[in-house]
Short mmCIF file of C-alpha atoms in Angstrom, two decimals:
data_model
loop_
_atom_site.label_atom_id
_atom_site.label_comp_id
_atom_site.label_asym_id
_atom_site.label_seq_id
_atom_site.Cartn_x
_atom_site.Cartn_y
_atom_site.Cartn_z
CA UNK A 209 -38.66 -211.22 -53.02
CA UNK A 210 -38.70 -215.02 -53.92
CA UNK A 211 -39.19 -216.15 -57.31
CA UNK A 212 -40.88 -219.22 -58.39
CA UNK A 213 -40.93 -219.31 -62.36
CA UNK A 214 -44.45 -219.54 -63.70
CA UNK A 215 -44.00 -222.07 -66.97
CA UNK A 216 -46.80 -220.68 -68.89
CA UNK A 217 -45.64 -217.39 -69.26
CA UNK A 218 -41.76 -216.21 -70.64
CA UNK A 219 -40.94 -214.55 -66.98
CA UNK A 220 -37.19 -214.94 -67.76
CA UNK A 221 -37.18 -211.80 -69.87
CA UNK A 222 -39.07 -209.51 -67.08
CA UNK A 223 -36.58 -211.08 -64.66
CA UNK A 224 -34.04 -209.81 -66.91
CA UNK A 225 -35.15 -206.10 -66.28
CA UNK A 226 -36.47 -206.59 -62.23
CA UNK A 227 -34.32 -209.52 -60.83
CA UNK A 228 -35.35 -209.22 -57.35
CA UNK A 229 -38.09 -206.76 -58.42
CA UNK A 230 -40.19 -209.25 -60.32
CA UNK A 231 -42.32 -211.59 -56.84
CA UNK A 232 -44.38 -215.01 -57.90
CA UNK A 233 -44.34 -215.74 -54.52
CA UNK A 234 -48.25 -216.48 -53.17
CA UNK A 235 -48.12 -214.31 -49.88
CA UNK A 236 -46.38 -211.48 -52.38
CA UNK A 237 -48.77 -212.05 -54.82
CA UNK A 238 -51.94 -212.09 -52.48
CA UNK A 239 -50.73 -209.09 -51.24
CA UNK A 240 -50.44 -207.15 -53.97
CA UNK A 241 -54.09 -208.25 -55.99
CA UNK A 242 -56.32 -206.86 -53.47
CA UNK A 243 -57.33 -203.70 -52.29
CA UNK A 244 -59.80 -202.58 -49.50
CA UNK A 245 -62.85 -203.09 -51.73
CA UNK A 246 -65.47 -206.11 -50.51
CA UNK A 247 -64.54 -207.51 -54.14
CA UNK A 248 -62.49 -210.27 -53.80
CA UNK A 249 -60.05 -211.92 -57.05
CA UNK A 250 -61.47 -214.88 -58.86
CA UNK A 251 -57.63 -216.37 -58.59
CA UNK A 252 -54.02 -215.57 -58.13
CA UNK A 253 -51.62 -213.61 -60.69
CA UNK A 254 -49.01 -215.14 -62.09
CA UNK A 255 -46.52 -212.28 -61.30
CA UNK A 256 -45.79 -208.91 -59.68
CA UNK A 257 -43.29 -206.60 -60.40
CA UNK A 258 -42.29 -203.18 -58.85
CA UNK A 259 -40.42 -200.86 -61.19
CA UNK A 260 -38.67 -198.03 -60.27
CA UNK A 261 -38.53 -195.85 -63.47
CA UNK A 262 -41.41 -195.41 -65.75
CA UNK A 263 -39.26 -197.24 -68.18
CA UNK A 264 -39.31 -200.21 -66.32
CA UNK A 265 -43.15 -199.73 -66.05
CA UNK A 266 -43.02 -199.18 -70.02
CA UNK A 267 -41.01 -202.47 -70.31
CA UNK A 268 -43.40 -204.62 -68.25
CA UNK A 269 -46.41 -203.23 -70.30
CA UNK A 270 -44.38 -203.71 -73.43
CA UNK A 271 -43.85 -207.70 -72.40
CA UNK A 272 -47.45 -208.01 -71.09
CA UNK A 273 -48.82 -206.31 -74.69
CA UNK A 274 -46.47 -208.74 -76.62
CA UNK A 275 -47.57 -211.79 -75.01
CA UNK A 276 -51.10 -210.99 -74.53
CA UNK A 277 -51.16 -210.80 -70.66
CA UNK A 278 -53.66 -208.78 -68.84
CA UNK A 279 -52.55 -205.98 -66.13
CA UNK A 280 -53.82 -204.81 -62.89
CA UNK A 281 -52.35 -201.66 -61.57
CA UNK A 282 -51.44 -201.16 -57.80
CA UNK A 283 -50.38 -198.14 -55.73
CA UNK A 284 -51.01 -198.78 -52.00
CA UNK A 285 -54.40 -200.53 -52.34
CA UNK A 286 -56.43 -198.28 -50.26
CA UNK A 287 -59.06 -198.38 -53.12
CA UNK A 288 -62.74 -198.82 -52.18
CA UNK A 289 -64.51 -199.96 -55.69
CA UNK A 290 -61.94 -203.38 -56.69
CA UNK A 291 -60.18 -201.34 -59.29
CA UNK A 292 -56.50 -202.33 -58.64
CA UNK A 293 -57.91 -205.79 -57.75
CA UNK A 294 -55.44 -208.64 -59.51
CA UNK A 295 -56.00 -210.84 -62.32
CA UNK A 296 -56.11 -215.04 -62.78
CA UNK A 297 -52.57 -215.64 -64.24
CA UNK A 298 -51.78 -211.67 -64.69
CA UNK A 299 -49.01 -209.31 -64.19
CA UNK A 300 -49.88 -206.72 -61.48
CA UNK A 301 -47.43 -203.47 -61.72
CA UNK A 302 -47.46 -202.20 -58.68
CA UNK A 303 -46.15 -198.69 -58.09
CA UNK A 304 -44.74 -198.46 -54.45
CA UNK A 305 -41.61 -198.00 -55.42
CA UNK A 306 -41.97 -195.12 -57.58
CA UNK A 307 -42.45 -193.03 -54.35
CA UNK A 308 -39.71 -189.95 -55.02
CA UNK A 309 -40.72 -186.22 -54.76
CA UNK A 310 -38.81 -185.20 -57.61
CA UNK A 311 -38.98 -181.28 -57.19
CA UNK A 312 -40.91 -178.46 -55.12
CA UNK A 313 -41.10 -175.50 -57.25
CA UNK A 314 -42.17 -173.05 -54.82
CA UNK A 315 -41.81 -169.71 -56.95
CA UNK A 316 -44.35 -171.84 -59.44
CA UNK A 317 -46.18 -173.65 -56.64
CA UNK A 318 -45.55 -176.80 -58.53
CA UNK A 319 -44.42 -180.50 -57.37
CA UNK A 320 -43.23 -183.49 -59.84
CA UNK A 321 -43.86 -186.46 -58.04
CA UNK A 322 -43.45 -190.17 -58.87
CA UNK A 323 -47.12 -191.77 -58.62
CA UNK A 324 -46.01 -194.07 -55.79
CA UNK A 325 -45.48 -190.90 -53.28
CA UNK A 326 -47.88 -191.01 -50.42
CA UNK A 327 -50.70 -187.84 -50.23
CA UNK A 328 -50.01 -186.74 -46.92
CA UNK A 329 -45.96 -187.10 -47.42
CA UNK A 330 -46.40 -184.50 -51.02
CA UNK A 331 -48.19 -182.57 -48.48
CA UNK A 332 -45.97 -181.94 -45.67
CA UNK A 333 -43.11 -181.44 -48.15
CA UNK A 334 -44.91 -178.67 -49.54
CA UNK A 335 -45.52 -177.18 -46.39
CA UNK A 336 -41.85 -176.82 -45.89
CA UNK A 337 -42.16 -174.41 -48.76
CA UNK A 338 -45.20 -172.39 -47.40
CA UNK A 339 -47.63 -174.31 -49.37
CA UNK A 340 -50.08 -177.44 -49.61
CA UNK A 341 -51.48 -180.02 -51.89
CA UNK A 342 -54.68 -179.02 -51.34
CA UNK A 343 -55.98 -182.83 -52.36
CA UNK A 344 -56.99 -184.66 -48.81
CA UNK A 345 -58.91 -187.84 -49.22
CA UNK A 346 -59.71 -189.98 -45.62
CA UNK A 347 -56.68 -192.07 -46.71
CA UNK A 348 -54.16 -189.28 -47.39
CA UNK A 349 -51.80 -190.79 -44.92
CA UNK A 350 -51.48 -193.94 -46.71
CA UNK A 351 -52.63 -193.38 -50.12
CA UNK A 352 -50.56 -192.49 -53.06
CA UNK A 353 -50.77 -189.38 -55.38
CA UNK A 354 -51.19 -191.14 -58.19
CA UNK A 355 -54.07 -193.47 -57.28
CA UNK A 356 -55.46 -190.85 -56.36
CA UNK A 357 -55.04 -189.22 -59.85
CA UNK A 358 -56.52 -192.30 -61.46
CA UNK A 359 -59.75 -192.17 -59.26
CA UNK A 360 -59.68 -188.61 -59.61
CA UNK A 361 -60.21 -188.27 -55.55
CA UNK A 362 -62.13 -186.31 -53.32
CA UNK A 363 -61.80 -185.92 -49.64
CA UNK A 364 -62.79 -183.36 -46.65
CA UNK A 365 -61.55 -180.37 -48.47
CA UNK A 366 -62.84 -180.28 -52.02
CA UNK A 367 -65.60 -177.59 -51.35
CA UNK A 368 -63.39 -174.96 -51.44
CA UNK A 369 -60.20 -176.74 -53.48
CA UNK A 370 -61.78 -178.94 -56.11
CA UNK A 371 -60.83 -182.86 -56.47
CA UNK A 372 -57.49 -184.22 -57.67
CA UNK A 373 -58.32 -183.18 -61.18
CA UNK A 374 -58.06 -179.55 -60.34
CA UNK A 375 -54.70 -180.21 -59.21
CA UNK A 376 -52.77 -181.74 -62.09
CA UNK A 377 -51.28 -179.98 -64.42
CA UNK A 378 -49.69 -182.34 -66.12
CA UNK A 379 -48.78 -186.03 -66.27
CA UNK A 380 -46.31 -188.75 -67.89
CA UNK A 381 -48.16 -191.74 -68.38
CA UNK A 382 -47.52 -195.54 -70.13
CA UNK A 383 -49.56 -196.96 -72.77
CA UNK A 384 -50.62 -200.15 -72.73
CA UNK A 385 -48.38 -201.03 -75.47
CA UNK A 386 -45.17 -199.46 -73.61
CA UNK A 387 -45.15 -195.95 -75.50
CA UNK A 388 -44.83 -193.46 -72.96
CA UNK A 389 -46.72 -190.07 -73.54
CA UNK A 390 -46.47 -186.74 -71.56
CA UNK A 391 -50.14 -184.64 -71.24
CA UNK A 392 -50.35 -181.00 -70.22
CA UNK A 393 -47.74 -178.23 -69.10
CA UNK A 394 -46.08 -176.59 -66.03
CA UNK A 395 -48.01 -173.36 -67.32
CA UNK A 396 -51.56 -171.92 -66.32
CA UNK A 397 -53.02 -171.61 -69.44
CA UNK A 398 -52.32 -174.39 -72.07
CA UNK A 399 -54.83 -175.29 -75.10
CA UNK A 400 -52.25 -177.64 -77.03
CA UNK A 401 -54.21 -180.32 -79.00
CA UNK A 402 -56.74 -182.50 -76.79
CA UNK A 403 -56.70 -182.36 -72.90
CA UNK A 404 -55.26 -185.80 -72.46
CA UNK A 405 -54.39 -185.00 -68.61
CA UNK A 406 -58.28 -184.61 -67.70
CA UNK A 407 -58.55 -187.99 -70.19
CA UNK A 408 -56.61 -189.93 -67.68
CA UNK A 409 -57.30 -187.81 -64.07
CA UNK A 410 -60.02 -190.83 -63.00
CA UNK A 411 -59.49 -193.40 -65.90
CA UNK A 412 -58.99 -195.93 -62.72
CA UNK A 413 -55.68 -197.52 -64.92
CA UNK A 414 -58.07 -198.28 -68.12
CA UNK A 415 -56.24 -195.95 -70.96
CA UNK A 416 -52.88 -195.83 -69.21
CA UNK A 417 -50.50 -196.05 -66.17
CA UNK A 418 -49.53 -192.78 -64.50
CA UNK A 419 -45.60 -192.75 -63.62
CA UNK A 420 -44.98 -189.08 -62.59
CA UNK A 421 -47.26 -186.58 -62.05
CA UNK A 422 -46.86 -182.53 -62.20
CA UNK A 423 -49.01 -180.76 -59.68
CA UNK A 424 -50.12 -177.47 -58.23
CA UNK A 425 -50.02 -176.15 -54.74
CA UNK A 426 -51.76 -173.28 -52.61
CA UNK A 427 -50.04 -171.02 -49.90
CA UNK A 428 -50.56 -172.47 -46.76
CA UNK A 429 -53.62 -169.79 -45.49
CA UNK A 430 -52.35 -167.47 -43.04
CA UNK A 431 -54.24 -167.57 -39.35
CA UNK A 432 -55.23 -170.63 -37.40
CA UNK A 433 -57.60 -173.27 -38.43
CA UNK A 434 -61.29 -172.33 -36.71
CA UNK A 435 -63.57 -175.55 -36.71
CA UNK A 436 -67.43 -175.62 -36.03
CA UNK A 437 -69.66 -178.55 -34.91
CA UNK A 438 -73.75 -178.74 -34.57
CA UNK A 439 -75.77 -181.00 -33.72
CA UNK A 440 -79.66 -181.13 -35.73
CA UNK A 441 -82.88 -182.47 -34.27
CA UNK A 442 -83.45 -183.62 -37.69
CA UNK A 443 -81.62 -184.67 -41.07
CA UNK A 444 -83.18 -183.23 -42.84
CA UNK A 445 -82.77 -179.54 -40.92
CA UNK A 446 -78.98 -180.15 -41.37
CA UNK A 447 -79.54 -180.61 -45.25
CA UNK A 448 -81.31 -177.25 -45.31
CA UNK A 449 -78.34 -175.61 -43.19
CA UNK A 450 -76.02 -177.21 -45.62
CA UNK A 451 -77.62 -175.51 -48.45
CA UNK A 452 -77.91 -172.05 -46.64
CA UNK A 453 -74.01 -172.21 -45.78
CA UNK A 454 -72.64 -173.11 -49.50
CA UNK A 455 -74.83 -170.26 -51.02
CA UNK A 456 -73.95 -168.42 -48.07
CA UNK A 457 -71.05 -165.56 -47.59
CA UNK A 458 -68.61 -167.77 -45.88
CA UNK A 459 -67.47 -170.92 -47.52
CA UNK A 460 -65.83 -173.32 -45.28
CA UNK A 461 -62.56 -175.24 -46.63
CA UNK A 462 -64.58 -178.66 -44.34
CA UNK A 463 -68.32 -179.39 -44.31
CA UNK A 464 -69.22 -182.98 -43.35
CA UNK A 465 -72.29 -184.23 -42.15
CA UNK A 466 -72.84 -187.51 -39.81
CA UNK A 467 -76.01 -189.10 -38.95
CA UNK A 468 -76.90 -190.23 -35.60
CA UNK A 469 -76.18 -194.12 -35.75
CA UNK A 470 -72.59 -193.05 -37.35
CA UNK A 471 -72.03 -190.29 -34.20
CA UNK A 472 -73.27 -193.18 -31.73
CA UNK A 473 -70.48 -195.69 -33.22
CA UNK A 474 -68.02 -193.25 -33.54
CA UNK A 475 -68.69 -192.17 -29.83
CA UNK A 476 -68.53 -195.44 -28.70
CA UNK A 477 -65.29 -196.60 -30.73
CA UNK A 478 -63.65 -192.97 -29.21
CA UNK A 479 -65.23 -191.32 -26.62
CA UNK A 480 -64.70 -187.52 -26.67
CA UNK A 481 -68.03 -185.74 -25.82
CA UNK A 482 -70.02 -185.91 -28.96
CA UNK A 483 -74.14 -185.37 -28.75
CA UNK A 484 -75.44 -188.52 -29.43
CA UNK A 485 -79.14 -187.62 -28.57
CA UNK A 486 -79.75 -185.39 -31.90
CA UNK A 487 -80.25 -186.99 -35.33
CA UNK A 488 -77.40 -185.61 -37.10
CA UNK A 489 -74.23 -183.86 -36.83
CA UNK A 490 -72.70 -181.25 -39.00
CA UNK A 491 -68.43 -180.38 -38.86
CA UNK A 492 -66.87 -177.51 -40.87
CA UNK A 493 -63.53 -175.84 -40.82
CA UNK A 494 -62.52 -172.57 -41.75
CA UNK A 495 -58.57 -171.72 -42.29
CA UNK A 496 -57.81 -167.99 -43.14
CA UNK A 497 -57.54 -164.74 -41.33
CA UNK A 498 -60.69 -164.55 -40.80
CA UNK A 499 -61.79 -168.11 -39.57
CA UNK A 500 -63.13 -167.27 -36.56
CA UNK A 501 -65.62 -164.60 -37.90
CA UNK A 502 -66.61 -166.89 -40.45
CA UNK A 503 -67.23 -169.84 -37.86
CA UNK A 504 -69.39 -167.34 -36.22
CA UNK A 505 -71.25 -166.35 -38.57
CA UNK A 506 -72.06 -169.94 -39.88
CA UNK A 507 -72.45 -171.15 -36.53
CA UNK A 508 -75.15 -168.57 -35.70
CA UNK A 509 -76.48 -169.76 -39.31
CA UNK A 510 -76.94 -173.09 -37.67
CA UNK A 511 -78.64 -171.99 -35.09
CA UNK A 512 -81.52 -170.39 -37.15
CA UNK A 513 -82.07 -174.22 -38.91
CA UNK A 514 -82.42 -175.46 -35.35
CA UNK A 515 -79.29 -176.67 -34.04
CA UNK A 516 -78.99 -176.62 -30.43
CA UNK A 517 -75.43 -178.30 -29.57
CA UNK A 518 -73.12 -175.92 -31.35
CA UNK A 519 -69.16 -175.27 -30.29
CA UNK A 520 -66.36 -173.61 -32.16
CA UNK A 521 -62.96 -174.50 -31.55
CA UNK A 522 -59.26 -173.69 -32.49
CA UNK A 523 -57.11 -176.39 -34.65
CA UNK A 524 -58.42 -180.26 -35.86
CA UNK A 525 -60.11 -181.90 -32.59
CA UNK A 526 -63.48 -181.35 -33.71
CA UNK A 527 -62.70 -182.51 -37.30
CA UNK A 528 -61.39 -185.93 -35.59
CA UNK A 529 -64.33 -187.39 -35.03
CA UNK A 530 -65.21 -187.15 -39.00
CA UNK A 531 -61.61 -188.62 -39.70
CA UNK A 532 -62.61 -191.55 -37.36
CA UNK A 533 -65.95 -192.73 -38.75
CA UNK A 534 -64.11 -195.09 -41.24
CA UNK A 535 -62.46 -197.00 -38.28
CA UNK A 536 -65.13 -197.03 -35.89
CA UNK A 537 -67.58 -198.31 -38.31
CA UNK A 538 -65.33 -201.42 -39.77
CA UNK A 539 -64.85 -202.09 -36.13
CA UNK A 540 -68.32 -202.14 -35.44
CA UNK A 541 -68.98 -205.16 -37.32
CA UNK A 542 -69.08 -206.06 -41.26
CA UNK A 543 -70.70 -203.57 -43.42
CA UNK A 544 -71.47 -202.87 -47.27
CA UNK A 545 -71.02 -199.15 -48.09
CA UNK A 546 -71.07 -197.21 -51.48
CA UNK A 547 -70.34 -193.84 -52.79
CA UNK A 548 -73.09 -191.50 -54.07
CA UNK A 549 -73.31 -188.02 -54.88
CA UNK A 550 -76.85 -185.35 -55.40
CA UNK A 551 -76.81 -182.03 -55.51
CA UNK A 552 -76.16 -180.33 -52.82
CA UNK A 553 -79.80 -178.79 -52.58
CA UNK A 554 -81.53 -182.72 -52.19
CA UNK A 555 -79.36 -183.44 -49.08
CA UNK A 556 -82.54 -183.28 -47.07
CA UNK A 557 -84.53 -185.34 -49.50
CA UNK A 558 -81.62 -188.35 -49.76
CA UNK A 559 -80.98 -188.23 -45.97
CA UNK A 560 -85.17 -188.59 -45.74
CA UNK A 561 -85.05 -191.43 -48.60
CA UNK A 562 -82.25 -193.32 -47.03
CA UNK A 563 -84.30 -193.41 -43.53
CA UNK A 564 -87.06 -194.77 -45.70
CA UNK A 565 -85.27 -197.43 -47.21
CA UNK A 566 -83.82 -198.66 -43.66
CA UNK A 567 -87.43 -198.59 -42.40
CA UNK A 568 -88.59 -200.62 -45.40
CA UNK A 569 -85.45 -203.20 -44.97
CA UNK A 570 -85.06 -203.15 -41.72
CA UNK A 571 -80.94 -202.58 -42.14
CA UNK A 572 -79.13 -199.95 -40.12
CA UNK A 573 -77.63 -197.60 -42.53
CA UNK A 574 -75.43 -195.12 -41.70
CA UNK A 575 -74.60 -192.47 -43.35
CA UNK A 576 -71.33 -189.53 -43.66
CA UNK A 577 -70.95 -186.88 -46.03
CA UNK A 578 -69.04 -184.53 -47.54
CA UNK A 579 -71.82 -182.86 -47.33
CA UNK A 580 -70.75 -179.55 -49.05
CA UNK A 581 -70.50 -180.85 -52.72
CA UNK A 582 -73.00 -183.67 -51.61
CA UNK A 583 -71.15 -186.56 -51.52
CA UNK A 584 -72.57 -189.72 -49.34
CA UNK A 585 -71.17 -192.62 -48.02
CA UNK A 586 -73.64 -194.74 -46.88
CA UNK A 587 -73.16 -198.00 -44.87
CA UNK A 588 -75.20 -200.92 -44.64
CA UNK A 589 -74.90 -203.56 -41.46
CA UNK A 590 -74.42 -207.19 -43.34
CA UNK A 591 -74.40 -210.47 -41.39
CA UNK A 592 -71.29 -212.65 -42.15
CA UNK A 593 -73.38 -214.82 -44.59
CA UNK A 594 -73.67 -215.43 -48.42
CA UNK A 595 -77.35 -214.29 -47.75
CA UNK A 596 -76.33 -210.98 -45.70
CA UNK A 597 -74.01 -209.95 -48.60
CA UNK A 598 -76.74 -210.02 -50.91
CA UNK A 599 -79.40 -208.62 -48.67
CA UNK A 600 -76.78 -205.27 -48.01
CA UNK A 601 -75.93 -205.32 -51.63
CA UNK A 602 -79.76 -204.93 -52.46
CA UNK A 603 -80.03 -202.28 -50.35
CA UNK A 604 -77.09 -200.20 -51.72
CA UNK A 605 -78.63 -200.57 -55.52
CA UNK A 606 -81.42 -198.88 -53.75
CA UNK A 607 -79.71 -195.91 -52.46
CA UNK A 608 -77.94 -195.81 -56.12
CA UNK A 609 -81.23 -195.72 -57.65
CA UNK A 610 -82.29 -192.98 -55.50
CA UNK A 611 -79.42 -191.29 -55.81
CA UNK A 612 -79.52 -191.42 -59.42
CA UNK A 613 -83.76 -189.86 -59.42
CA UNK A 614 -82.30 -187.41 -57.67
CA UNK A 615 -80.09 -185.59 -60.06
CA UNK A 616 -77.11 -187.37 -58.67
CA UNK A 617 -74.64 -189.97 -59.55
CA UNK A 618 -73.30 -193.69 -59.13
CA UNK A 619 -69.83 -192.32 -57.82
CA UNK A 620 -68.72 -189.18 -56.45
CA UNK A 621 -64.88 -190.08 -55.74
CA UNK A 622 -64.24 -193.73 -55.17
CA UNK A 623 -64.95 -194.54 -58.95
CA UNK A 624 -66.69 -197.74 -60.32
CA UNK A 625 -63.73 -200.21 -60.61
CA UNK A 626 -65.25 -203.88 -60.30
CA UNK A 627 -67.93 -203.06 -57.46
CA UNK A 628 -70.10 -200.93 -59.18
CA UNK A 629 -69.81 -202.01 -62.46
CA UNK A 630 -73.17 -203.01 -62.96
CA UNK A 631 -74.39 -200.23 -62.13
CA UNK A 632 -73.12 -198.00 -65.38
CA UNK A 633 -76.30 -198.60 -67.33
CA UNK A 634 -78.38 -197.17 -64.37
CA UNK A 635 -76.06 -193.65 -65.82
CA UNK A 636 -74.61 -193.86 -68.94
CA UNK A 637 -76.90 -194.68 -72.15
CA UNK A 638 -75.45 -196.88 -74.86
CA UNK A 639 -73.89 -193.74 -77.05
CA UNK A 640 -71.99 -192.19 -74.56
CA UNK A 641 -70.89 -195.62 -72.83
CA UNK A 642 -69.67 -197.09 -76.25
CA UNK A 643 -67.84 -193.54 -76.96
CA UNK A 644 -65.66 -194.50 -74.00
CA UNK A 645 -65.57 -197.51 -75.07
CA UNK A 646 -64.16 -196.26 -78.38
CA UNK A 647 -61.30 -194.52 -76.25
CA UNK A 648 -60.52 -197.70 -74.48
CA UNK A 649 -59.95 -199.78 -77.78
CA UNK A 650 -57.88 -196.52 -79.29
CA UNK A 651 -55.37 -196.58 -75.88
CA UNK A 652 -55.66 -200.48 -75.37
CA UNK A 653 -56.96 -202.21 -78.83
CA UNK A 654 -55.36 -205.73 -77.33
CA UNK A 655 -57.57 -204.96 -74.06
CA UNK A 656 -54.46 -206.00 -71.69
CA UNK A 657 -55.27 -203.34 -69.03
CA UNK A 658 -57.44 -203.46 -66.51
CA UNK A 659 -60.26 -204.72 -68.78
CA UNK A 660 -63.82 -205.17 -67.12
CA UNK A 661 -64.05 -202.70 -65.08
CA UNK A 662 -64.22 -198.78 -64.82
CA UNK A 663 -65.49 -198.53 -68.34
#
């Protein structure tokens, strides 16, 4: 990596630690200063470092703390909220080289991994021991375990296995001044002191830099996966079916819902015979010895709620349509997306409300959802102009306020970052937000670590 020393900062101190793993090259800085969100950094960072150990992260943060340099933290840059974007004149700490699976303890069903390990790589390694890593975000093949922990990522398997927080046993975290702390334990029970592990999970890099994690694994279920697909005449019928499924005898591992526009876009992008004449498509999967029985039972339940096109298939083929949603919608043109959550019982109401917003604003809105836990990802078509962006953002704000009015949340899994920070007062009252900022001030008194985001 080419170096061109910036005269305003003592980069020679960093160069002594990182050598060629310190970069001030414009192309490299541009690469690591952006994530996949619509937020555009306001200027270029001064430098980026690529540590290979917790100690090197500690030295980088101690340097930044000593010189008052703002720090952003990057895993694979797959975030959608702008939380990993660089700061003008700041330092980027990229964890992409912290990519080692340290240990897989099959007896205790634990894995120790560095923060830059790709999610699906850990899952594949665990399966070699008859285990798997439960968190399964849509970006699992390219996102890092550390980034997933920092944002408390969700994904397709949350309904049955929980969010990332539920799989984290212990963490190694470097604080803003370079001190290293260790949280949690390898044991199932641990009530020593405050639960700092949960505090750092989902903190979006504002309280410390996660460099290593001990995560929980689960046994790979016996039997072949069985996937069902059900088409509905109305989104409301699909929403009611979801509520019945979640409260029924068989809980799927995956339960996803796509509205009519999403289905049409996916089918045009990758034709696979999806039914395009309904208003909603529900896709679910079971993985157990009784998977087929469960899928048949839920398929019958869907028919009782008006589903007219119901299929059951072994494996993941029917589920692939859901995984194609993001690339298909992106390929269809400019869009502005958001991430909101509602109680599962309000799914029908939120879809009805989104349809009313689309009709009133004249904007095409596509919705895919982790229906089983009420987490929706609406996307709004937008013209590639400042006016088009602004109009789409207003629609996103309307959808977010709708979710809140139904007892929901402004983000279910993508995080606040920079993109959603203006929405924080809509959900958090002043004393609650002040308490969170007090925690931030205690751990980062100089305010150098990912300031102005998340909190």
